[in-house]
Each structure stands twice: as C-alpha cells, then as structure tokens.
PDB file of C-alpha atoms in Angstrom:
ATOM      1  CA  UNK V 579     -17.048   4.818  -5.758  1.00  0.00           C
ATOM      2  CA  UNK V 580     -14.286   2.664  -7.221  1.00  0.00           C
ATOM      3  CA  UNK V 581     -12.426   3.579 -10.377  1.00  0.00           C
ATOM      4  CA  UNK V 582     -13.145   1.207 -13.242  1.00  0.00           C
ATOM      5  CA  UNK V 583      -9.597  -0.145 -13.242  1.00  0.00           C
ATOM      6  CA  UNK V 584     -10.004  -0.960  -9.516  1.00  0.00           C
ATOM      7  CA  UNK V 585     -13.105  -2.987 -10.427  1.00  0.00           C
ATOM      8  CA  UNK V 586     -10.928  -5.023 -12.782  1.00  0.00           C
ATOM      9  CA  UNK V 587      -8.229  -5.464 -10.125  1.00  0.00           C
ATOM     10  CA  UNK V 588     -10.780  -6.628  -7.550  1.00  0.00           C
ATOM     11  CA  UNK V 589     -12.345  -9.037 -10.055  1.00  0.00           C
ATOM     12  CA  UNK V 590      -8.999 -10.655 -10.876  1.00  0.00           C
ATOM     13  CA  UNK V 591      -7.911 -10.796  -7.211  1.00  0.00           C
ATOM     14  CA  UNK V 592     -11.212 -12.405  -6.218  1.00  0.00           C
ATOM     15  CA  UNK V 593     -10.767 -15.065  -8.879  1.00  0.00           C
ATOM     16  CA  UNK V 594      -7.249 -15.754  -7.625  1.00  0.00           C
ATOM     17  CA  UNK V 595      -8.323 -15.900  -3.971  1.00  0.00           C
ATOM     18  CA  UNK V 596     -11.253 -18.206  -4.781  1.00  0.00           C
ATOM     19  CA  UNK V 597      -8.986 -20.590  -6.682  1.00  0.00           C
ATOM     20  CA  UNK V 598     -10.678 -19.961 -10.029  1.00  0.00           C
ATOM     21  CA  UNK V 599      -7.313 -18.698 -11.297  1.00  0.00           C
ATOM     22  CA  UNK V 600      -4.528 -20.941 -10.013  1.00  0.00           C
ATOM     23  CA  UNK V 601      -0.778 -20.354  -9.884  1.00  0.00           C
ATOM     24  CA  UNK V 602       0.755 -20.226 -13.374  1.00  0.00           C
ATOM     25  CA  UNK V 603      -2.681 -20.420 -14.996  1.00  0.00           C
ATOM     26  CA  UNK V 604      -3.449 -17.996 -17.820  1.00  0.00           C
ATOM     27  CA  UNK V 605      -6.210 -15.521 -16.981  1.00  0.00           C
ATOM     28  CA  UNK V 606      -8.889 -14.321 -19.374  1.00  0.00           C
ATOM     29  CA  UNK V 607      -7.646 -12.124 -22.204  1.00  0.00           C
ATOM     30  CA  UNK V 608      -7.989  -8.350 -22.154  1.00  0.00           C
ATOM     31  CA  UNK V 609     -10.820  -8.580 -24.679  1.00  0.00           C
ATOM     32  CA  UNK V 610     -12.642 -11.220 -22.614  1.00  0.00           C
ATOM     33  CA  UNK V 611     -12.308  -9.227 -19.390  1.00  0.00           C
ATOM     34  CA  UNK V 612     -13.466  -6.075 -21.148  1.00  0.00           C
ATOM     35  CA  UNK V 613     -16.571  -7.900 -22.360  1.00  0.00           C
ATOM     36  CA  UNK V 614     -17.280  -9.621 -19.025  1.00  0.00           C
ATOM     37  CA  UNK V 615     -16.992  -6.390 -17.022  1.00  0.00           C
ATOM     38  CA  UNK V 616     -18.281  -4.020 -19.712  1.00  0.00           C
ATOM     39  CA  UNK V 617     -15.134  -1.931 -19.320  1.00  0.00           C
ATOM     40  CA  UNK V 618     -12.827  -0.640 -22.040  1.00  0.00           C
ATOM     41  CA  UNK V 619      -9.809  -2.694 -23.051  1.00  0.00           C
ATOM     42  CA  UNK V 620      -7.543   0.267 -22.244  1.00  0.00           C
ATOM     43  CA  UNK V 621      -8.793   0.248 -18.643  1.00  0.00           C
ATOM     44  CA  UNK V 622      -8.392  -3.522 -18.414  1.00  0.00           C
ATOM     45  CA  UNK V 623      -4.813  -3.230 -19.663  1.00  0.00           C
ATOM     46  CA  UNK V 624      -4.056  -0.567 -17.046  1.00  0.00           C
ATOM     47  CA  UNK V 625      -5.376  -2.841 -14.287  1.00  0.00           C
ATOM     48  CA  UNK V 626      -3.339  -5.786 -15.546  1.00  0.00           C
ATOM     49  CA  UNK V 627      -0.241  -3.580 -15.784  1.00  0.00           C
ATOM     50  CA  UNK V 628      -0.680  -2.677 -12.116  1.00  0.00           C
ATOM     51  CA  UNK V 629      -1.086  -6.310 -11.051  1.00  0.00           C
ATOM     52  CA  UNK V 630       2.022  -7.200 -13.051  1.00  0.00           C
ATOM     53  CA  UNK V 631       3.964  -4.423 -11.295  1.00  0.00           C
ATOM     54  CA  UNK V 632       2.675  -5.751  -7.945  1.00  0.00           C
ATOM     55  CA  UNK V 633       3.959  -9.237  -8.878  1.00  0.00           C
ATOM     56  CA  UNK V 634       0.479 -10.755  -8.769  1.00  0.00           C
ATOM     57  CA  UNK V 635       0.538 -11.557 -12.504  1.00  0.00           C
ATOM     58  CA  UNK V 636       3.226 -12.036 -15.130  1.00  0.00           C
ATOM     59  CA  UNK V 637       3.182 -11.889 -18.921  1.00  0.00           C
ATOM     60  CA  UNK V 638       4.613 -14.303 -21.463  1.00  0.00           C
ATOM     61  CA  UNK V 639       5.139 -12.729 -24.867  1.00  0.00           C
ATOM     62  CA  UNK V 640       2.831 -14.177 -27.473  1.00  0.00           C
ATOM     63  CA  UNK V 641       0.950 -16.331 -24.967  1.00  0.00           C
ATOM     64  CA  UNK V 642      -0.903 -14.225 -22.404  1.00  0.00           C
ATOM     65  CA  UNK V 643      -0.991 -13.173 -18.759  1.00  0.00           C
ATOM     66  CA  UNK V 644      -0.529 -15.681 -15.939  1.00  0.00           C
ATOM     67  CA  UNK V 645      -0.916 -15.854 -12.147  1.00  0.00           C
ATOM     68  CA  UNK V 646       2.259 -15.854 -10.076  1.00  0.00           C
ATOM     69  CA  UNK V 647       2.661 -18.475  -7.392  1.00  0.00           C
ATOM     70  CA  UNK V 648       2.286 -16.949  -3.929  1.00  0.00           C
ATOM     71  CA  UNK V 649       3.568 -18.153  -0.526  1.00  0.00           C
ATOM     72  CA  UNK V 650       1.150 -20.230   1.534  1.00  0.00           C
ATOM     73  CA  UNK V 651       1.443 -18.011   4.612  1.00  0.00           C
ATOM     74  CA  UNK V 652      -0.394 -14.746   4.997  1.00  0.00           C
ATOM     75  CA  UNK V 653       1.871 -11.920   4.000  1.00  0.00           C
ATOM     76  CA  UNK V 654       1.933  -8.229   3.330  1.00  0.00           C
ATOM     77  CA  UNK V 655       3.853  -7.564   0.146  1.00  0.00           C
ATOM     78  CA  UNK V 656       6.210  -4.623   0.064  1.00  0.00           C
ATOM     79  CA  UNK V 657       4.977  -1.818  -2.123  1.00  0.00           C
ATOM     80  CA  UNK V 658       1.302  -2.747  -1.934  1.00  0.00           C
ATOM     81  CA  UNK V 659      -1.023  -0.474   0.020  1.00  0.00           C
ATOM     82  CA  UNK V 660      -2.273  -1.824   3.355  1.00  0.00           C
ATOM     83  CA  UNK V 661      -5.956  -1.292   2.531  1.00  0.00           C
ATOM     84  CA  UNK V 662      -5.771  -3.081  -0.809  1.00  0.00           C
ATOM     85  CA  UNK V 663      -3.732  -5.950   0.593  1.00  0.00           C
ATOM     86  CA  UNK V 664      -6.134  -6.552   3.498  1.00  0.00           C
ATOM     87  CA  UNK V 665      -9.110  -6.486   1.137  1.00  0.00           C
ATOM     88  CA  UNK V 666      -7.278  -8.894  -1.158  1.00  0.00           C
ATOM     89  CA  UNK V 667      -7.128 -11.280   1.795  1.00  0.00           C
ATOM     90  CA  UNK V 668     -10.905 -10.999   2.219  1.00  0.00           C
ATOM     91  CA  UNK V 669     -10.416  -9.234   5.544  1.00  0.00           C
ATOM     92  CA  UNK V 670     -11.626  -5.860   6.790  1.00  0.00           C
ATOM     93  CA  UNK V 671      -9.161  -2.962   7.083  1.00  0.00           C
ATOM     94  CA  UNK V 672      -9.660  -0.309   9.742  1.00  0.00           C
ATOM     95  CA  UNK V 673      -7.733   2.293  11.724  1.00  0.00           C
ATOM     96  CA  UNK V 674      -7.635   3.379  15.352  1.00  0.00           C
ATOM     97  CA  UNK V 675      -5.896   6.119  17.336  1.00  0.00           C
ATOM     98  CA  UNK V 676      -5.841   8.433  14.308  1.00  0.00           C
ATOM     99  CA  UNK V 677      -4.022  11.719  14.988  1.00  0.00           C
ATOM    100  CA  UNK V 678      -3.416  14.657  12.633  1.00  0.00           C
ATOM    101  CA  UNK V 679      -1.070  17.566  13.352  1.00  0.00           C
ATOM    102  CA  UNK V 680       0.226  20.449  11.266  1.00  0.00           C
ATOM    103  CA  UNK V 681       3.931  20.741  12.040  1.00  0.00           C
ATOM    104  CA  UNK V 682       6.996  22.269  10.426  1.00  0.00           C
ATOM    105  CA  UNK V 683       9.627  20.246   8.624  1.00  0.00           C
ATOM    106  CA  UNK V 684      12.894  19.644  10.415  1.00  0.00           C
ATOM    107  CA  UNK V 685      16.079  19.027   8.450  1.00  0.00           C
ATOM    108  CA  UNK V 686      15.459  15.289   8.050  1.00  0.00           C
ATOM    109  CA  UNK V 687      11.865  15.599   6.844  1.00  0.00           C
ATOM    110  CA  UNK V 688      12.765  18.506   4.570  1.00  0.00           C
ATOM    111  CA  UNK V 689      15.516  16.428   2.964  1.00  0.00           C
ATOM    112  CA  UNK V 690      13.203  13.450   2.401  1.00  0.00           C
ATOM    113  CA  UNK V 691      10.363  15.522   0.936  1.00  0.00           C
ATOM    114  CA  UNK V 692      12.654  17.907  -0.969  1.00  0.00           C
ATOM    115  CA  UNK V 693      11.174  20.976   0.725  1.00  0.00           C
ATOM    116  CA  UNK V 694      12.590  23.784   2.853  1.00  0.00           C
ATOM    117  CA  UNK V 695      13.264  23.462   6.570  1.00  0.00           C
ATOM    118  CA  UNK V 696      10.279  25.067   8.303  1.00  0.00           C
ATOM    119  CA  UNK V 697       7.800  24.339   5.502  1.00  0.00           C
ATOM    120  CA  UNK V 698       4.438  23.109   6.881  1.00  0.00           C
ATOM    121  CA  UNK V 699       3.749  19.385   6.686  1.00  0.00           C
ATOM    122  CA  UNK V 700       0.901  17.176   7.838  1.00  0.00           C
ATOM    123  CA  UNK V 701       1.861  14.544  10.388  1.00  0.00           C
ATOM    124  CA  UNK V 702      -0.452  11.514  10.529  1.00  0.00           C
ATOM    125  CA  UNK V 703      -0.201   8.872  13.245  1.00  0.00           C
ATOM    126  CA  UNK V 704      -2.498   5.856  13.300  1.00  0.00           C
ATOM    127  CA  UNK V 705      -2.678   2.104  13.898  1.00  0.00           C
ATOM    128  CA  UNK V 706      -3.915  -0.027  10.996  1.00  0.00           C
ATOM    129  CA  UNK V 707      -5.867  -3.197  11.700  1.00  0.00           C
ATOM    130  CA  UNK V 708      -7.025  -6.282   9.804  1.00  0.00           C
ATOM    131  CA  UNK V 709     -10.243  -7.775  11.189  1.00  0.00           C
ATOM    132  CA  UNK V 710      -9.714  -5.503  14.223  1.00  0.00           C
ATOM    133  CA  UNK V 711      -6.271  -6.994  14.937  1.00  0.00           C
ATOM    134  CA  UNK V 712      -3.589  -4.258  15.138  1.00  0.00           C
ATOM    135  CA  UNK V 713      -0.965  -4.920  12.476  1.00  0.00           C
ATOM    136  CA  UNK V 714       1.039  -1.759  11.888  1.00  0.00           C
ATOM    137  CA  UNK V 715       1.627   1.645  13.475  1.00  0.00           C
ATOM    138  CA  UNK V 716       2.126   4.402  10.908  1.00  0.00           C
ATOM    139  CA  UNK V 717       3.875   7.732  11.483  1.00  0.00           C
ATOM    140  CA  UNK V 718       3.972   9.614   8.187  1.00  0.00           C
ATOM    141  CA  UNK V 719       4.359  13.113   6.729  1.00  0.00           C
ATOM    142  CA  UNK V 720       2.864  14.909   3.714  1.00  0.00           C
ATOM    143  CA  UNK V 721       3.968  18.356   2.410  1.00  0.00           C
ATOM    144  CA  UNK V 722       1.086  20.793   2.770  1.00  0.00           C
ATOM    145  CA  UNK V 723       1.994  22.784  -0.344  1.00  0.00           C
ATOM    146  CA  UNK V 724       1.542  19.627  -2.444  1.00  0.00           C
ATOM    147  CA  UNK V 725      -1.394  17.809  -0.828  1.00  0.00           C
ATOM    148  CA  UNK V 726      -3.417  20.756   0.508  1.00  0.00           C
ATOM    149  CA  UNK V 727      -5.370  20.606   3.757  1.00  0.00           C
ATOM    150  CA  UNK V 728      -6.185  17.283   5.439  1.00  0.00           C
ATOM    151  CA  UNK V 729      -8.220  18.774   8.286  1.00  0.00           C
ATOM    152  CA  UNK V 730     -11.674  17.857   6.988  1.00  0.00           C
ATOM    153  CA  UNK V 731     -10.695  14.459   5.598  1.00  0.00           C
ATOM    154  CA  UNK V 732     -11.394  10.950   6.887  1.00  0.00           C
ATOM    155  CA  UNK V 733      -7.915   9.612   7.579  1.00  0.00           C
ATOM    156  CA  UNK V 734      -8.993   6.140   8.664  1.00  0.00           C
ATOM    157  CA  UNK V 735      -8.851   4.631   5.163  1.00  0.00           C
ATOM    158  CA  UNK V 736      -6.339   4.566   2.328  1.00  0.00           C
ATOM    159  CA  UNK V 737      -4.357   7.814   2.325  1.00  0.00           C
ATOM    160  CA  UNK V 738      -3.010   7.082  -1.146  1.00  0.00           C
ATOM    161  CA  UNK V 739      -6.568   6.728  -2.493  1.00  0.00           C
ATOM    162  CA  UNK V 740      -7.427  10.061  -0.882  1.00  0.00           C
ATOM    163  CA  UNK V 741      -4.434  11.724  -2.511  1.00  0.00           C
ATOM    164  CA  UNK V 742      -5.186  10.086  -5.849  1.00  0.00           C
ATOM    165  CA  UNK V 743      -8.555  11.850  -5.801  1.00  0.00           C
ATOM    166  CA  UNK V 744      -6.520  15.077  -5.656  1.00  0.00           C
ATOM    167  CA  UNK V 745      -4.397  14.125  -8.640  1.00  0.00           C
ATOM    168  CA  UNK V 746      -1.426  12.818  -6.644  1.00  0.00           C
ATOM    169  CA  UNK V 747      -0.645   9.390  -8.080  1.00  0.00           C
ATOM    170  CA  UNK V 748       1.765   7.011  -6.333  1.00  0.00           C
ATOM    171  CA  UNK V 749       4.373   5.670  -8.749  1.00  0.00           C
ATOM    172  CA  UNK V 750       7.285   4.208  -6.775  1.00  0.00           C
ATOM    173  CA  UNK V 751       8.940   4.268  -3.366  1.00  0.00           C
ATOM    174  CA  UNK V 752      12.304   3.974  -1.656  1.00  0.00           C
ATOM    175  CA  UNK V 753      12.043   1.561   1.277  1.00  0.00           C
ATOM    176  CA  UNK V 754      14.353   0.341   4.006  1.00  0.00           C
ATOM    177  CA  UNK V 755      13.644  -2.422   6.538  1.00  0.00           C
ATOM    178  CA  UNK V 756      15.053  -2.808  10.035  1.00  0.00           C
ATOM    179  CA  UNK V 757      14.405  -5.350  12.787  1.00  0.00           C
ATOM    180  CA  UNK V 758      13.663  -3.632  16.112  1.00  0.00           C
ATOM    181  CA  UNK V 759      12.081  -4.417  19.476  1.00  0.00           C
ATOM    182  CA  UNK V 760       8.791  -2.897  20.612  1.00  0.00           C
ATOM    183  CA  UNK V 761       9.011  -0.130  23.183  1.00  0.00           C
ATOM    184  CA  UNK V 762       6.232   0.625  25.665  1.00  0.00           C
ATOM    185  CA  UNK V 763       4.341   2.919  23.283  1.00  0.00           C
ATOM    186  CA  UNK V 764       4.383   0.543  20.305  1.00  0.00           C
ATOM    187  CA  UNK V 765       3.560  -2.469  22.469  1.00  0.00           C
ATOM    188  CA  UNK V 766       0.447  -0.703  23.764  1.00  0.00           C
ATOM    189  CA  UNK V 767      -0.708   0.328  20.290  1.00  0.00           C
ATOM    190  CA  UNK V 768      -0.139  -3.131  18.793  1.00  0.00           C
ATOM    191  CA  UNK V 769      -1.323  -5.142  21.821  1.00  0.00           C
ATOM    192  CA  UNK V 770       1.987  -6.966  22.142  1.00  0.00           C
ATOM    193  CA  UNK V 771       4.646  -7.280  24.837  1.00  0.00           C
ATOM    194  CA  UNK V 772       7.487  -4.835  25.346  1.00  0.00           C
ATOM    195  CA  UNK V 773      10.500  -6.327  23.585  1.00  0.00           C
ATOM    196  CA  UNK V 774       8.514  -8.267  20.988  1.00  0.00           C
ATOM    197  CA  UNK V 775      10.107  -8.164  17.513  1.00  0.00           C
ATOM    198  CA  UNK V 776       8.886  -5.631  14.959  1.00  0.00           C
ATOM    199  CA  UNK V 777       9.805  -4.723  11.413  1.00  0.00           C
ATOM    200  CA  UNK V 778      10.380  -1.000  10.938  1.00  0.00           C
ATOM    201  CA  UNK V 779       9.805   0.120   7.358  1.00  0.00           C
ATOM    202  CA  UNK V 780      10.956   3.591   6.339  1.00  0.00           C
ATOM    203  CA  UNK V 781       9.410   4.864   3.099  1.00  0.00           C
ATOM    204  CA  UNK V 782       9.687   7.823   0.762  1.00  0.00           C
ATOM    205  CA  UNK V 783       6.933   7.695  -1.882  1.00  0.00           C
ATOM    206  CA  UNK V 784       7.155   9.488  -5.214  1.00  0.00           C
ATOM    207  CA  UNK V 785       4.935  10.626  -8.049  1.00  0.00           C
ATOM    208  CA  UNK V 786       5.788   9.693 -11.640  1.00  0.00           C
ATOM    209  CA  UNK V 787       7.718  12.942 -12.123  1.00  0.00           C
ATOM    210  CA  UNK V 788       9.998  12.098  -9.192  1.00  0.00           C
ATOM    211  CA  UNK V 789       8.378  14.463  -6.682  1.00  0.00           C
ATOM    212  CA  UNK V 790       8.204  12.953  -3.167  1.00  0.00           C
ATOM    213  CA  UNK V 791       4.784  13.338  -1.541  1.00  0.00           C
ATOM    214  CA  UNK V 792       5.063  11.114   1.532  1.00  0.00           C
ATOM    215  CA  UNK V 793       7.733  10.001   3.972  1.00  0.00           C
ATOM    216  CA  UNK V 794       7.643   8.243   7.287  1.00  0.00           C
ATOM    217  CA  UNK V 795       7.930   5.013   9.224  1.00  0.00           C
ATOM    218  CA  UNK V 796       5.671   2.002   9.749  1.00  0.00           C
ATOM    219  CA  UNK V 797       6.096  -0.565  12.519  1.00  0.00           C
ATOM    220  CA  UNK V 798       4.768  -4.056  11.695  1.00  0.00           C
ATOM    221  CA  UNK V 799       4.078  -6.656  14.337  1.00  0.00           C
ATOM    222  CA  UNK V 800       5.250 -10.072  13.186  1.00  0.00           C
ATOM    223  CA  UNK V 801       3.071 -12.526  15.114  1.00  0.00           C
ATOM    224  CA  UNK V 802       0.120 -12.401  12.701  1.00  0.00           C
ATOM    225  CA  UNK V 803       1.638 -11.364   9.388  1.00  0.00           C
ATOM    226  CA  UNK V 804       4.895 -11.515   7.519  1.00  0.00           C
ATOM    227  CA  UNK V 805       6.307  -9.005   5.089  1.00  0.00           C
ATOM    228  CA  UNK V 806       7.076 -10.652   1.762  1.00  0.00           C
ATOM    229  CA  UNK V 807       9.169  -9.335  -1.081  1.00  0.00           C
ATOM    230  CA  UNK V 808      10.225 -10.952  -4.336  1.00  0.00           C
ATOM    231  CA  UNK V 809      13.507  -9.775  -5.845  1.00  0.00           C
ATOM    232  CA  UNK V 810      13.967 -10.020  -9.604  1.00  0.00           C
ATOM    233  CA  UNK V 811      17.157  -9.984 -11.654  1.00  0.00           C
ATOM    234  CA  UNK V 812      16.899  -6.874 -13.810  1.00  0.00           C
TER     235      UNK V 812
END
C-alpha cells in the first residue's frame, strides 16, 4: 500500500505526463491538492518538496509551484529511483536474474559503507527492465547490521522502498559516472553486443544523519534510454 505522500507524487506526475500540467505552468495549490486528494496539507507539502528536490517542480516565492521543462527524449534522471522513474513514464518496471548473497566486506566496501573489514554485507545482483526491456544491471551492497536480513524479502522491486519500510530513509547520494564498453557478461544480461557503450554509475547512498546504507555499481545500456542530469548554480 502506498504512503499518502506517494499518492500525491503519483497524482502530480500523472497530470504532468498527461499534459494537464505543462512546462512552467503553476500546479494546484497545497490547499487545493489536499482537498482534491483528501490528504493533509503537511503530507502534500512533503510530496511537493520531494518533487522539487527531484527537479520535477520548482517554486517561485509569493507565486506558487511550477512544472520544470523536461527534455523530449526518454531519460532516467540521476538520483531518482529506477522503479519510480519507470512508473512515471507509464511503463512497467521488473527485475530478472535476481541473486542474493551474504558476503564479508573487503577493504573497498568497508570504506564506502563505513564499517569494519570482514563485517557481513548483503550483495544483490539483478537486471532491471522497463516493459521487459533490460535497461540496467545492478551490483549493490547493504550492511547487514543496519538493514537486517534480506533472505525472506522480494528483491525484484524497489529496494529503497523496502528499506524505507524498515525505517531507513534515503536522503542523498554520492555518484560518479564512467563510459565503458560491455563485456561478455553484461552484454548477455542486457541483450546487447560485446563492446556496446554503457554508462557505469557508482553510488554511495546515505541516510539523513550521514550514515551510508548502500554502495555499488549500476551499468546502463544507452540504446533505449539516456541518463539526464540538471546542474544548478548553488
């Protein structure tokens, strides 16, 4: 069952995708959305705050909240979860080749997750798809002492949503991007040719208190989707 603020996010995204809200158009006010959806204004504000942080909306002081213009091509935006982004595109997310292993942190993983070498971590490998088309191979780690056991969990959906249900809330991430060529293993998983271009994204995700709860690499095929990132002058 969706959280109430996710209902608000879906409602606004659907109105953007349908063209009801157009680029640079002001959306309904917090009070209006609260009344339409029968959800508290505090929850509506939280949802809008998230869409502002995701660069879907922007605020103008004293005027209201507006829709950002988006590129015409299909893109995956950095920092936005795969599941949510695919749903936002009115497509169906899925996973294949899901593997879970309990391993012990080497020096690199321990450094990224701020744990001790040899501490147990969960290693998750899977291929994420949109409308059954393989888009990205994920190879990620989670510290067991923070997230608990993942053995009985369905790991085919949003891992961040699963962790949120355990009180682990994603706040921000360090990311690096690198252009690479697909090797035999990645080409098989993504149904592409050996040597095809990929984008490798390395991520360390943090909670609000600065504790890292996830690190790993994702390999995006570039024939169907582009990664898109807007940089703002702070």
